[in-house]
Short mmCIF file of C-alpha atoms in Angstrom, two decimals:
data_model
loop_
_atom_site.label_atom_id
_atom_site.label_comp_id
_atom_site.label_asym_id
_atom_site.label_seq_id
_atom_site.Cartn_x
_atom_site.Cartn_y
_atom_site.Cartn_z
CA UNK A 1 13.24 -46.97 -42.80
CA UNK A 2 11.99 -50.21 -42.65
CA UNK A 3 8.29 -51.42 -42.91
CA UNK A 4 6.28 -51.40 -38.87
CA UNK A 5 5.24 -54.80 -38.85
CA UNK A 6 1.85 -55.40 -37.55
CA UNK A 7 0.27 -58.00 -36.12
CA UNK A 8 -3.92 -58.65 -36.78
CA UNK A 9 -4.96 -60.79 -34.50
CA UNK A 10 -8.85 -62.10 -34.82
CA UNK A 11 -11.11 -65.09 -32.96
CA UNK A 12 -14.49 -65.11 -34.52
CA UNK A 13 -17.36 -67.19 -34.04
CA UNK A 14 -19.79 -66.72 -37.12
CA UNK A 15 -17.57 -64.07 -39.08
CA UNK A 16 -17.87 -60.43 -37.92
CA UNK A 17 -14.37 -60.35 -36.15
CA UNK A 18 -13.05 -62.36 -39.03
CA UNK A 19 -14.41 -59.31 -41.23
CA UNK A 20 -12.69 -56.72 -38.93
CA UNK A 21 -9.86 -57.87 -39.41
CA UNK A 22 -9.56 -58.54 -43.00
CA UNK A 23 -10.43 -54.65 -43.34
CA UNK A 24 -7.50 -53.52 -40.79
CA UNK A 25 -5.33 -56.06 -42.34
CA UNK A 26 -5.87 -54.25 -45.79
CA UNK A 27 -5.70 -51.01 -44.23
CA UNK A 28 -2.51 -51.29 -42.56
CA UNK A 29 -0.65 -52.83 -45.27
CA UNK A 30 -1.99 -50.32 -47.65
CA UNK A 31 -0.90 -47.77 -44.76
CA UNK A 32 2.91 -49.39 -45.35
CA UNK A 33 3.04 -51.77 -42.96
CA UNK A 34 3.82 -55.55 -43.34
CA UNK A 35 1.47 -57.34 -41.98
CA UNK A 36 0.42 -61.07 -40.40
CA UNK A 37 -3.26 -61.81 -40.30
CA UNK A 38 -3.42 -64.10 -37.64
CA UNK A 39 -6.53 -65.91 -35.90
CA UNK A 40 -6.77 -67.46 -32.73
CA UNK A 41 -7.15 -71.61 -32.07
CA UNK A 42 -10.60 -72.49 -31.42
CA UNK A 43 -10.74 -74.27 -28.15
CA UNK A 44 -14.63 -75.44 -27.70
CA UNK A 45 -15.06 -78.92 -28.19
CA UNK A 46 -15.29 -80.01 -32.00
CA UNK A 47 -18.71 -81.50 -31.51
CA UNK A 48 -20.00 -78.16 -30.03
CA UNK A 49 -18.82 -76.25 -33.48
CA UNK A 50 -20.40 -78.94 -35.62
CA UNK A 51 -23.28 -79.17 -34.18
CA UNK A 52 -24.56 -75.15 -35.33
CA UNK A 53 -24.13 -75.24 -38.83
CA UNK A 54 -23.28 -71.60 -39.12
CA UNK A 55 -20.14 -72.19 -36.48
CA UNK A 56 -19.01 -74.96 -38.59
CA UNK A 57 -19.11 -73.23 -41.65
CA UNK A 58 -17.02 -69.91 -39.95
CA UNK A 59 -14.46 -72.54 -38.73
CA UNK A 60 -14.05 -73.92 -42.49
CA UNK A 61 -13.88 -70.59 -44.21
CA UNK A 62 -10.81 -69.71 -41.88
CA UNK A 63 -8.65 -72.83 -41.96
CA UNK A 64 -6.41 -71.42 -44.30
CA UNK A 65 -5.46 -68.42 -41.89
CA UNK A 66 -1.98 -69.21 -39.77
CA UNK A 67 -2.95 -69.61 -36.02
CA UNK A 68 -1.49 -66.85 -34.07
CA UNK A 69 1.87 -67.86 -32.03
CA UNK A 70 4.00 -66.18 -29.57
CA UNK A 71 7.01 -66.13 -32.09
CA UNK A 72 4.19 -63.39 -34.00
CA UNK A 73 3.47 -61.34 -30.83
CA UNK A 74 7.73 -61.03 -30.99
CA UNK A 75 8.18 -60.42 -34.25
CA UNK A 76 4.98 -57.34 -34.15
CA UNK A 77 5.89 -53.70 -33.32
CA UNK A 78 1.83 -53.24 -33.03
CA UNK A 79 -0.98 -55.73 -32.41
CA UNK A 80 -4.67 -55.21 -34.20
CA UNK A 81 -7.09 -57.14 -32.24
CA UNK A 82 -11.12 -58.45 -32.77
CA UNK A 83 -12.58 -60.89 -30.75
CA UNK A 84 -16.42 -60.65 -29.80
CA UNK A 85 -16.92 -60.05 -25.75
CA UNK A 86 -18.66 -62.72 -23.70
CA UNK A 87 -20.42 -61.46 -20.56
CA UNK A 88 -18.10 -58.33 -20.87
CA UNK A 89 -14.93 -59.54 -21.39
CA UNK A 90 -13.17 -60.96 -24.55
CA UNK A 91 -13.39 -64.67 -25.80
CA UNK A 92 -12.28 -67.20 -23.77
CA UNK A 93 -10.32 -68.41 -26.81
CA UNK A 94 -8.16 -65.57 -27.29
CA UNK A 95 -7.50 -65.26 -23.16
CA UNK A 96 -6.42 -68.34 -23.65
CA UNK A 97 -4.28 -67.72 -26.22
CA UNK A 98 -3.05 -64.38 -23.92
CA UNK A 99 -2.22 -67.20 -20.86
CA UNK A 100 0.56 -68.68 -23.17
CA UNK A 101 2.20 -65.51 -23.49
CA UNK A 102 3.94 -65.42 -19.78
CA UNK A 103 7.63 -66.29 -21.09
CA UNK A 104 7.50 -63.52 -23.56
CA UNK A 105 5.94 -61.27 -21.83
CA UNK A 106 8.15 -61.77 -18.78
CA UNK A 107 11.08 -61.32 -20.63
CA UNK A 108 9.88 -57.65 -22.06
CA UNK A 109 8.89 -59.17 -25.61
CA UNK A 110 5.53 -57.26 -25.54
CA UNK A 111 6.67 -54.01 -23.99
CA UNK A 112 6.90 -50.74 -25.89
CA UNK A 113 4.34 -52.35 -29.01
CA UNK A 114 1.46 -50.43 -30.26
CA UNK A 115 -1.66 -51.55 -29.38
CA UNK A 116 -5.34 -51.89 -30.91
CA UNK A 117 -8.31 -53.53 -29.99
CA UNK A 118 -11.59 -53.71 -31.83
CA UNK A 119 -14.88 -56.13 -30.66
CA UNK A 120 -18.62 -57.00 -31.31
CA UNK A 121 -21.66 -58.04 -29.61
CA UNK A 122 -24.77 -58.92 -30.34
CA UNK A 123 -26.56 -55.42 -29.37
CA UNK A 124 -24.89 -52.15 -28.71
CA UNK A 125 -24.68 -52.60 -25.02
CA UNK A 126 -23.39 -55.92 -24.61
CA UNK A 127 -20.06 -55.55 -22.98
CA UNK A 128 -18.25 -53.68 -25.95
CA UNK A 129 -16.81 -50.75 -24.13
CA UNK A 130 -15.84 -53.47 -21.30
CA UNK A 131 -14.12 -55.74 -23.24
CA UNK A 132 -12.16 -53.30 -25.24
CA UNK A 133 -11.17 -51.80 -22.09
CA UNK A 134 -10.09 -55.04 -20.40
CA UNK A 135 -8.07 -55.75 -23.37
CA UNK A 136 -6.36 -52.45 -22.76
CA UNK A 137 -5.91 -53.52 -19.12
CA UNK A 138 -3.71 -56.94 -20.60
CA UNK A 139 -1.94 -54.50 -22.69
CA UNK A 140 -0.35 -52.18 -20.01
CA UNK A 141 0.38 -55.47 -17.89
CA UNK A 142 2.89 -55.90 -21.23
CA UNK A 143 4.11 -52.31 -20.84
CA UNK A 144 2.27 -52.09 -24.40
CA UNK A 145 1.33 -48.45 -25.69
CA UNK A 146 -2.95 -48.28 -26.30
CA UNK A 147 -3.17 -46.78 -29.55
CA UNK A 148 -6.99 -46.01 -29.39
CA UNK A 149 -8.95 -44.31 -31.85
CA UNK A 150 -10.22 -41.67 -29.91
CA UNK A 151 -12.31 -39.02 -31.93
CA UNK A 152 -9.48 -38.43 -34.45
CA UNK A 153 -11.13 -38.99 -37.80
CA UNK A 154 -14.71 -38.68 -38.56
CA UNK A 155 -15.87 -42.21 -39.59
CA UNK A 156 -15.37 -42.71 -35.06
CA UNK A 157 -18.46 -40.63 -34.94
CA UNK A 158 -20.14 -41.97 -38.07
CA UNK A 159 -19.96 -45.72 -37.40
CA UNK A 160 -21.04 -45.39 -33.56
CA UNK A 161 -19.05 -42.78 -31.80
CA UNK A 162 -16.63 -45.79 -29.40
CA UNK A 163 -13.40 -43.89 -28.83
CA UNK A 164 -11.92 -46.97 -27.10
CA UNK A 165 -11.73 -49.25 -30.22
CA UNK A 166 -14.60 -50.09 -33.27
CA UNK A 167 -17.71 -51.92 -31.97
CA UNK A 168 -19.83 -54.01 -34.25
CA UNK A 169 -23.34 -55.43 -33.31
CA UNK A 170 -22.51 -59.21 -34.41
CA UNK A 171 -23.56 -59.16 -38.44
CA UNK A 172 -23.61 -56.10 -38.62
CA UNK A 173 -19.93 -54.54 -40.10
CA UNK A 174 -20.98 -52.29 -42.80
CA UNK A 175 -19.13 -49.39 -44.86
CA UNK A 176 -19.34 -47.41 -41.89
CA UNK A 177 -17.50 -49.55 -39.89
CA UNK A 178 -14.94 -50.38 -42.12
CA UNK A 179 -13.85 -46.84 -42.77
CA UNK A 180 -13.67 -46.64 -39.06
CA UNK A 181 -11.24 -49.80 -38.77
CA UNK A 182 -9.72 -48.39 -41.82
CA UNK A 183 -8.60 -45.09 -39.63
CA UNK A 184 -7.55 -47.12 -36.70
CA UNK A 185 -5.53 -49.54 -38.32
CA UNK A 186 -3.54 -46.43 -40.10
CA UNK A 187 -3.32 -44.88 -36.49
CA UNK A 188 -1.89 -47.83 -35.42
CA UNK A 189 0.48 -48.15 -38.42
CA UNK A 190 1.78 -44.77 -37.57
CA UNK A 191 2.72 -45.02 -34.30
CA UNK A 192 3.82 -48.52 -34.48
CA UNK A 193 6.41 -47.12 -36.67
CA UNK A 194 7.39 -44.30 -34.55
CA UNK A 195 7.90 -46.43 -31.86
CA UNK A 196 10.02 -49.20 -33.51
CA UNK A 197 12.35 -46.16 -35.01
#
């Protein structure tokens, strides 16, 4: 059987989603999968990131990482996503990055793909449970399967109890939360690979 190929798909501002998802991207490929960490263009003006130094310096530490494309969202059988919300919702740089998606999408490219979500913000009740769930709302507009967490494992309860995806307060992704992302990148490994069987 071959390896479920998984997609981790990040925008982050000053590094917390960028942690996220260099957890679930360990996770899932020690889980068996092969896996694509992925981050999203930054579309704020260059100016605006240069001008708050610890922007800047988030934007240089993940240069390196291959922008996301919609030739990876084809090639995934299951998509691991982080982005921080904004005013409830996700980042305006990965929606944008979701707007491209319309030929693929159209022609069934996203359907029957496992799907994760994971988010921050900078206090517990800034939009997390929103934006995770309007994520989810994208996802069955793609005929996508929501792989949440749930309470399955644990760490869920242990790193803040959100059954609809891990939710960091911005900063702060600590061993708790990693064991969490840990769980729901393997649940997402596993039924990624049911479904492309």
């Amino acid at each position: 059987m071959s390896k479920p190929k998984i997609a981790v798909i990040f925008y982050s501002t000053y590094g917390t989603n960028h942690a996220i998802a260099e957890a679930a991207a360990k996770a899932a490929g020690e889980a068996g999968a092969e896996v694509r960490l992925l981050r999203i263009a930054e579309t704020a003006p260059e100016s605006v990131v240069n001008g708050q130094d610890a922007w800047k310096a988030q934007a240089e530490k993940m240069a390196s990482i291959p922008l996301a494309t919609p030739d990876d969202m084809v090639w995934a059988d299951g998509y691991f996503i982080s982005c921080p919300t904004r005013y409830g919702v996700s980042a305006s740089q990965l929606r944008a990055f979701i707007d491209t998606l319309g030929p693929v999408w159209q022609k069934g490219g996203l359907s029957n793909k496992a799907f994760t979500a994971t988010t921050s913000a900078q206090n517990a009740h800034g939009g997390q449970e929103a934006t995770l769930l309007s994520l989810y709302t994208t996802a069955m507009h793609w005929g996508a399967i929501i792989v949440a967490p749930g309470y399955t494992d644990p760490s869920i309860f242990e790193a803040g109890g959100n059954p609809y995806g891990y939710s960091a307060n911005a900063g702060g992704f600590d061993e708790k939360g990693r064991a969490a992302v840990a769980h729901q990148a393997r649940r997402l490994v596993d039924m990624a690979k049911k479904l492309s069987a």
